[in-house]
Tab-separated table of N, CA and C in Angstrom:
chain	number	residue	atom	x	y	z
A	125	MET	N	-0.320	-25.384	50.879
A	125	MET	CA	-0.243	-24.369	49.833
A	125	MET	C	1.151	-24.360	49.193
A	126	GLN	N	2.185	-24.433	50.049
A	126	GLN	CA	3.551	-24.411	49.546
A	126	GLN	C	3.843	-25.664	48.721
A	127	ALA	N	3.295	-26.799	49.160
A	127	ALA	CA	3.497	-28.042	48.411
A	127	ALA	C	2.828	-27.943	47.041
A	128	ASP	N	1.675	-27.278	46.988
A	128	ASP	CA	0.991	-27.081	45.705
A	128	ASP	C	1.828	-26.223	44.764
A	129	ALA	N	2.423	-25.168	45.289
A	129	ALA	CA	3.250	-24.282	44.466
A	129	ALA	C	4.481	-25.025	43.961
A	130	ALA	N	5.082	-25.849	44.803
A	130	ALA	CA	6.251	-26.625	44.386
A	130	ALA	C	5.861	-27.656	43.333
A	131	SER	N	4.725	-28.283	43.520
A	131	SER	CA	4.239	-29.261	42.545
A	131	SER	C	3.932	-28.584	41.215
A	132	LEU	N	3.316	-27.415	41.272
A	132	LEU	CA	3.017	-26.653	40.066
A	132	LEU	C	4.310	-26.243	39.357
A	133	ALA	N	5.317	-25.850	40.119
A	133	ALA	CA	6.606	-25.464	39.537
A	133	ALA	C	7.233	-26.659	38.822
A	134	ARG	N	7.202	-27.819	39.440
A	134	ARG	CA	7.762	-29.026	38.820
A	134	ARG	C	7.009	-29.357	37.535
A	135	ASP	N	5.685	-29.282	37.590
A	135	ASP	CA	4.867	-29.561	36.401
A	135	ASP	C	5.126	-28.538	35.294
A	136	ASP	N	5.277	-27.275	35.670
A	136	ASP	CA	5.538	-26.222	34.681
A	136	ASP	C	6.894	-26.412	34.014
A	137	TRP	N	7.908	-26.791	34.793
A	137	TRP	CA	9.220	-27.028	34.203
A	137	TRP	C	9.188	-28.226	33.260
A	138	GLU	N	8.441	-29.243	33.623
A	138	GLU	CA	8.303	-30.403	32.739
A	138	GLU	C	7.560	-30.005	31.459
A	139	LEU	N	6.546	-29.180	31.587
A	139	LEU	CA	5.821	-28.687	30.421
A	139	LEU	C	6.738	-27.833	29.544
A	140	TYR	N	7.586	-27.038	30.162
A	140	TYR	CA	8.554	-26.232	29.419
A	140	TYR	C	9.468	-27.137	28.597
A	141	ARG	N	9.923	-28.223	29.194
A	141	ARG	CA	10.777	-29.182	28.496
A	141	ARG	C	10.040	-29.782	27.303
A	142	GLN	N	8.793	-30.181	27.523
A	142	GLN	CA	8.002	-30.780	26.443
A	142	GLN	C	7.737	-29.784	25.315
A	143	LEU	N	7.400	-28.567	25.667
A	143	LEU	CA	7.156	-27.541	24.652
A	143	LEU	C	8.412	-27.262	23.830
A	144	THR	N	9.563	-27.308	24.476
A	144	THR	CA	10.811	-27.082	23.759
A	144	THR	C	11.045	-28.182	22.724
A	145	HIS	N	10.786	-29.422	23.107
A	145	HIS	CA	10.917	-30.526	22.154
A	145	HIS	C	9.918	-30.374	21.001
A	146	GLU	N	8.710	-29.931	21.301
A	146	GLU	CA	7.709	-29.719	20.254
A	146	GLU	C	8.124	-28.570	19.327
A	147	LEU	N	8.686	-27.518	19.892
A	147	LEU	CA	9.161	-26.403	19.073
A	147	LEU	C	10.196	-26.884	18.060
A	148	LYS	N	11.124	-27.694	18.526
A	148	LYS	CA	12.155	-28.213	17.627
A	148	LYS	C	11.526	-29.070	16.533
A	149	LYS	N	10.560	-29.880	16.914
A	149	LYS	CA	9.921	-30.753	15.936
A	149	LYS	C	9.234	-29.933	14.844
A	150	PHE	N	8.517	-28.888	15.217
A	150	PHE	CA	7.783	-28.099	14.234
A	150	PHE	C	8.694	-27.200	13.400
A	151	ILE	N	9.777	-26.681	13.976
A	151	ILE	CA	10.691	-25.865	13.171
A	151	ILE	C	11.446	-26.763	12.192
A	152	ASP	N	11.742	-27.997	12.599
A	152	ASP	CA	12.390	-28.947	11.688
A	152	ASP	C	11.487	-29.265	10.503
A	153	ARG	N	10.186	-29.364	10.767
A	153	ARG	CA	9.205	-29.661	9.719
A	153	ARG	C	8.914	-28.464	8.829
A	154	GLY	N	9.206	-27.283	9.333
A	154	GLY	CA	8.888	-26.068	8.593
A	154	GLY	C	7.460	-25.609	8.811
A	155	ASP	N	6.796	-26.124	9.845
A	155	ASP	CA	5.427	-25.733	10.167
A	155	ASP	C	5.469	-24.483	11.049
A	156	VAL	N	5.611	-23.338	10.402
A	156	VAL	CA	5.854	-22.086	11.108
A	156	VAL	C	4.625	-21.636	11.904
A	157	ASP	N	3.428	-21.861	11.377
A	157	ASP	CA	2.224	-21.431	12.095
A	157	ASP	C	2.114	-22.138	13.442
A	158	GLU	N	2.298	-23.441	13.447
A	158	GLU	CA	2.236	-24.192	14.708
A	158	GLU	C	3.404	-23.805	15.612
A	159	PHE	N	4.560	-23.563	15.016
A	159	PHE	CA	5.734	-23.143	15.777
A	159	PHE	C	5.447	-21.851	16.529
A	160	ILE	N	4.863	-20.884	15.840
A	160	ILE	CA	4.569	-19.594	16.472
A	160	ILE	C	3.535	-19.753	17.579
A	161	THR	N	2.559	-20.611	17.370
A	161	THR	CA	1.566	-20.886	18.417
A	161	THR	C	2.243	-21.440	19.662
A	162	LEU	N	3.163	-22.377	19.463
A	162	LEU	CA	3.879	-22.964	20.597
A	162	LEU	C	4.800	-21.960	21.270
A	163	VAL	N	5.392	-21.064	20.499
A	163	VAL	CA	6.239	-20.013	21.090
A	163	VAL	C	5.392	-19.148	22.026
A	164	ASP	N	4.185	-18.811	21.588
A	164	ASP	CA	3.290	-18.009	22.435
A	164	ASP	C	2.923	-18.770	23.713
A	165	GLN	N	2.645	-20.060	23.578
A	165	GLN	CA	2.311	-20.868	24.752
A	165	GLN	C	3.490	-20.933	25.722
A	166	ARG	N	4.675	-21.104	25.170
A	166	ARG	CA	5.850	-21.192	26.043
A	166	ARG	C	6.139	-19.855	26.709
A	167	ALA	N	5.907	-18.758	26.012
A	167	ALA	CA	6.096	-17.433	26.622
A	167	ALA	C	5.130	-17.231	27.790
A	168	ALA	N	3.890	-17.683	27.628
A	168	ALA	CA	2.910	-17.591	28.722
A	168	ALA	C	3.350	-18.463	29.896
A	169	LEU	N	3.913	-19.618	29.590
A	169	LEU	CA	4.397	-20.513	30.648
A	169	LEU	C	5.563	-19.874	31.397
A	170	VAL	N	6.442	-19.207	30.691
A	170	VAL	CA	7.577	-18.530	31.333
A	170	VAL	C	7.068	-17.439	32.274
A	171	GLU	N	6.059	-16.702	31.842
A	171	GLU	CA	5.472	-15.673	32.718
A	171	GLU	C	4.886	-16.308	33.980
A	172	ARG	N	4.238	-17.453	33.807
A	172	ARG	CA	3.664	-18.158	34.965
A	172	ARG	C	4.779	-18.631	35.891
A	173	LEU	N	5.881	-19.105	35.324
A	173	LEU	CA	7.014	-19.534	36.151
A	173	LEU	C	7.619	-18.362	36.919
A	174	LYS	N	7.674	-17.194	36.289
A	174	LYS	CA	8.230	-16.007	36.952
A	174	LYS	C	7.376	-15.588	38.147
A	175	LYS	N	6.079	-15.806	38.043
A	175	LYS	CA	5.173	-15.401	39.125
A	175	LYS	C	5.163	-16.405	40.276
A	176	ASN	N	5.555	-17.643	40.012
A	176	ASN	CA	5.558	-18.679	41.044
A	176	ASN	C	6.900	-18.663	41.766
A	177	GLU	N	6.895	-18.243	43.017
A	177	GLU	CA	8.132	-18.149	43.789
A	177	GLU	C	8.784	-19.514	43.979
A	178	ALA	N	7.988	-20.570	44.027
A	178	ALA	CA	8.531	-21.913	44.213
A	178	ALA	C	9.307	-22.370	42.985
A	179	ALA	N	9.033	-21.780	41.843
A	179	ALA	CA	9.729	-22.177	40.619
A	179	ALA	C	11.217	-21.850	40.702
A	180	GLU	N	11.550	-20.741	41.326
A	180	GLU	CA	12.958	-20.366	41.451
A	180	GLU	C	13.690	-21.322	42.389
A	181	SER	N	13.063	-21.703	43.480
A	181	SER	CA	13.710	-22.662	44.385
A	181	SER	C	13.773	-24.048	43.743
A	182	TYR	N	12.761	-24.390	42.950
A	182	TYR	CA	12.783	-25.680	42.248
A	182	TYR	C	13.921	-25.712	41.230
A	183	ARG	N	14.207	-24.583	40.631
A	183	ARG	CA	15.249	-24.527	39.601
A	183	ARG	C	16.618	-24.891	40.168
A	184	ARG	N	16.797	-24.768	41.446
A	184	ARG	CA	18.078	-25.118	42.071
A	184	ARG	C	18.214	-26.607	42.336
A	185	THR	N	17.170	-27.379	42.140
A	185	THR	CA	17.227	-28.822	42.388
A	185	THR	C	17.956	-29.530	41.252
A	186	GLU	N	18.411	-30.729	41.522
A	186	GLU	CA	19.116	-31.525	40.508
A	186	GLU	C	18.183	-31.877	39.351
A	187	GLU	N	16.942	-32.165	39.667
A	187	GLU	CA	15.971	-32.499	38.622
A	187	GLU	C	15.816	-31.342	37.632
A	188	ALA	N	15.695	-30.140	38.147
A	188	ALA	CA	15.547	-28.963	37.293
A	188	ALA	C	16.835	-28.689	36.509
A	189	LYS	N	17.970	-28.916	37.131
A	189	LYS	CA	19.242	-28.708	36.434
A	189	LYS	C	19.372	-29.668	35.252
A	190	ARG	N	18.857	-30.881	35.406
A	190	ARG	CA	18.872	-31.821	34.281
A	190	ARG	C	17.971	-31.333	33.150
A	191	ILE	N	16.811	-30.785	33.514
A	191	ILE	CA	15.901	-30.247	32.502
A	191	ILE	C	16.563	-29.079	31.763
A	192	VAL	N	17.181	-28.179	32.510
A	192	VAL	CA	17.844	-27.022	31.910
A	192	VAL	C	18.990	-27.489	31.003
A	193	ALA	N	19.755	-28.491	31.451
A	193	ALA	CA	20.857	-29.011	30.636
A	193	ALA	C	20.335	-29.658	29.350
A	194	GLU	N	19.158	-30.254	29.406
A	194	GLU	CA	18.551	-30.864	28.219
A	194	GLU	C	17.995	-29.816	27.267
A	195	VAL	N	17.402	-28.770	27.823
A	195	VAL	CA	16.690	-27.762	27.030
A	195	VAL	C	17.634	-26.721	26.427
A	196	ALA	N	18.709	-26.389	27.093
A	196	ALA	CA	19.592	-25.311	26.630
A	196	ALA	C	20.118	-25.540	25.209
A	197	PRO	N	20.659	-26.719	24.880
A	197	PRO	CA	21.121	-26.890	23.490
A	197	PRO	C	19.975	-26.882	22.486
A	198	LEU	N	18.805	-27.368	22.896
A	198	LEU	CA	17.643	-27.328	22.010
A	198	LEU	C	17.232	-25.885	21.735
A	199	ASP	N	17.267	-25.058	22.769
A	199	ASP	CA	16.924	-23.642	22.601
A	199	ASP	C	17.863	-22.968	21.607
A	200	ARG	N	19.155	-23.256	21.707
A	200	ARG	CA	20.118	-22.663	20.779
A	200	ARG	C	19.848	-23.131	19.343
A	201	GLU	N	19.556	-24.419	19.186
A	201	GLU	CA	19.273	-24.951	17.851
A	201	GLU	C	17.982	-24.360	17.277
A	202	ILE	N	16.971	-24.233	18.117
A	202	ILE	CA	15.699	-23.647	17.684
A	202	ILE	C	15.911	-22.196	17.263
A	203	LEU	N	16.657	-21.450	18.052
A	203	LEU	CA	16.928	-20.049	17.733
A	203	LEU	C	17.669	-19.927	16.406
A	204	TYR	N	18.668	-20.772	16.192
A	204	TYR	CA	19.425	-20.759	14.941
A	204	TYR	C	18.500	-21.052	13.754
A	205	LYS	N	17.668	-22.082	13.881
A	205	LYS	CA	16.778	-22.461	12.781
A	205	LYS	C	15.700	-21.406	12.536
A	206	ALA	N	15.207	-20.786	13.601
A	206	ALA	CA	14.193	-19.740	13.434
A	206	ALA	C	14.794	-18.524	12.728
A	207	LYS	N	16.020	-18.165	13.085
A	207	LYS	CA	16.686	-17.042	12.400
A	207	LYS	C	16.941	-17.376	10.942
A	208	ALA	N	17.338	-18.618	10.667
A	208	ALA	CA	17.576	-19.038	9.284
A	208	ALA	C	16.281	-18.965	8.485
A	209	TRP	N	15.179	-19.420	9.085
A	209	TRP	CA	13.885	-19.350	8.400
A	209	TRP	C	13.501	-17.899	8.135
A	210	LEU	N	13.697	-17.035	9.119
A	210	LEU	CA	13.350	-15.633	8.970
A	210	LEU	C	14.170	-14.977	7.858
A	211	ASN	N	15.457	-15.265	7.813
A	211	ASN	CA	16.299	-14.707	6.745
A	211	ASN	C	15.858	-15.204	5.376
A	212	LYS	N	15.548	-16.475	5.273
A	212	LYS	CA	15.076	-17.043	4.005
A	212	LYS	C	13.766	-16.381	3.586
A	213	SER	N	12.875	-16.191	4.547
A	213	SER	CA	11.589	-15.561	4.270
A	213	SER	C	11.782	-14.121	3.796
A	214	ARG	N	12.694	-13.409	4.418
A	214	ARG	CA	12.965	-12.024	4.003
A	214	ARG	C	13.521	-11.968	2.587
A	215	ARG	N	14.428	-12.900	2.268
A	215	ARG	CA	14.981	-12.939	0.903
A	215	ARG	C	13.890	-13.233	-0.116
A	216	GLN	N	13.000	-14.169	0.212
A	216	GLN	CA	11.914	-14.504	-0.706
A	216	GLN	C	10.979	-13.323	-0.900
A	217	ASN	N	10.668	-12.620	0.181
A	217	ASN	CA	9.801	-11.444	0.081
A	217	ASN	C	10.458	-10.343	-0.748
A	218	ALA	N	11.752	-10.166	-0.573
A	218	ALA	CA	12.466	-9.152	-1.359
A	218	ALA	C	12.439	-9.519	-2.839
A	219	ALA	N	12.593	-10.810	-3.141
A	219	ALA	CA	12.551	-11.245	-4.548
A	219	ALA	C	11.171	-11.018	-5.137
A	220	VAL	N	10.140	-11.300	-4.386
A	220	VAL	CA	8.772	-11.089	-4.870
A	220	VAL	C	8.519	-9.599	-5.083
A	221	ARG	N	8.954	-8.763	-4.152
A	221	ARG	CA	8.745	-7.318	-4.286
A	221	ARG	C	9.505	-6.751	-5.480
A	222	SER	N	10.619	-7.363	-5.836
A	222	SER	CA	11.380	-6.845	-6.974
A	222	SER	C	10.614	-7.017	-8.287
A	223	TYR	N	9.666	-7.920	-8.330
A	223	TYR	CA	8.855	-8.130	-9.533
A	223	TYR	C	7.509	-7.410	-9.457
A	224	ASP	N	7.272	-6.699	-8.380
A	224	ASP	CA	5.995	-6.018	-8.181
A	224	ASP	C	5.916	-4.789	-9.080
A	225	LEU	N	4.892	-4.751	-9.928
A	225	LEU	CA	4.717	-3.631	-10.851
A	225	LEU	C	3.682	-2.617	-10.365
A	226	THR	N	3.142	-2.812	-9.194
A	226	THR	CA	2.070	-1.920	-8.729
A	226	THR	C	2.572	-0.512	-8.446
A	227	GLU	N	3.863	-0.339	-8.201
A	227	GLU	CA	4.378	1.000	-7.928
A	227	GLU	C	4.480	1.823	-9.202
A	228	LEU	N	4.548	1.174	-10.348
A	228	LEU	CA	4.600	1.893	-11.619
A	228	LEU	C	3.181	2.245	-12.040
A	229	SER	N	3.055	3.337	-12.731
A	229	SER	CA	1.717	3.637	-13.239
A	229	SER	C	1.430	2.660	-14.381
A	230	ILE	N	0.194	2.397	-14.614
A	230	ILE	CA	-0.218	1.370	-15.568
A	230	ILE	C	0.254	1.681	-16.991
A	231	GLU	N	0.071	2.914	-17.427
A	231	GLU	CA	0.393	3.247	-18.825
A	231	GLU	C	1.882	3.084	-19.135
A	232	PRO	N	2.799	3.667	-18.350
A	232	PRO	CA	4.211	3.477	-18.661
A	232	PRO	C	4.643	2.019	-18.537
A	233	ALA	N	4.090	1.313	-17.564
A	233	ALA	CA	4.468	-0.088	-17.407
A	233	ALA	C	4.046	-0.878	-18.619
A	234	GLY	N	2.866	-0.587	-19.144
A	234	GLY	CA	2.404	-1.277	-20.342
A	234	GLY	C	3.286	-0.965	-21.534
A	235	ASN	N	3.728	0.293	-21.633
A	235	ASN	CA	4.616	0.661	-22.744
A	235	ASN	C	5.958	-0.049	-22.637
A	236	ILE	N	6.464	-0.174	-21.416
A	236	ILE	CA	7.753	-0.852	-21.231
A	236	ILE	C	7.609	-2.327	-21.573
A	237	LEU	N	6.531	-2.931	-21.108
A	237	LEU	CA	6.371	-4.365	-21.306
A	237	LEU	C	5.978	-4.706	-22.748
A	238	ASN	N	5.340	-3.787	-23.460
A	238	ASN	CA	4.897	-4.061	-24.821
A	238	ASN	C	5.941	-3.690	-25.876
A	239	ARG	N	6.976	-3.029	-25.471
A	239	ARG	CA	7.990	-2.572	-26.408
A	239	ARG	C	8.702	-3.780	-27.014
A	240	LYS	N	8.890	-3.734	-28.335
A	240	LYS	CA	9.607	-4.811	-29.015
A	240	LYS	C	11.025	-4.362	-29.263
A	241	TYR	N	11.931	-5.254	-29.016
A	241	TYR	CA	13.358	-4.925	-29.195
A	241	TYR	C	13.912	-5.705	-30.347
């Protein structure tokens, strides 16, 4: 049973590494829908790792330390790019809302837009 938990922990950490590389690939491409799907999958994997007691002992191994050393800079880059995308998206939404005429009543808006100067 313990060997199974250790094997599962090793497999989960390897999957975490792979998902991190996929996250970077999709954020680089700008494929936000797939990126968000992968973020959800990785969050579920993290929860599974938290529940597996062998995962914490595996994390102290040299193999796991190499995975963490590989993933940490990718995580920082992904976070930076995701924040940049979010800020860009917010700016675009604000620009679109600034042209939204639905808050004005129809009659005054028509008078403003039809006025000749």
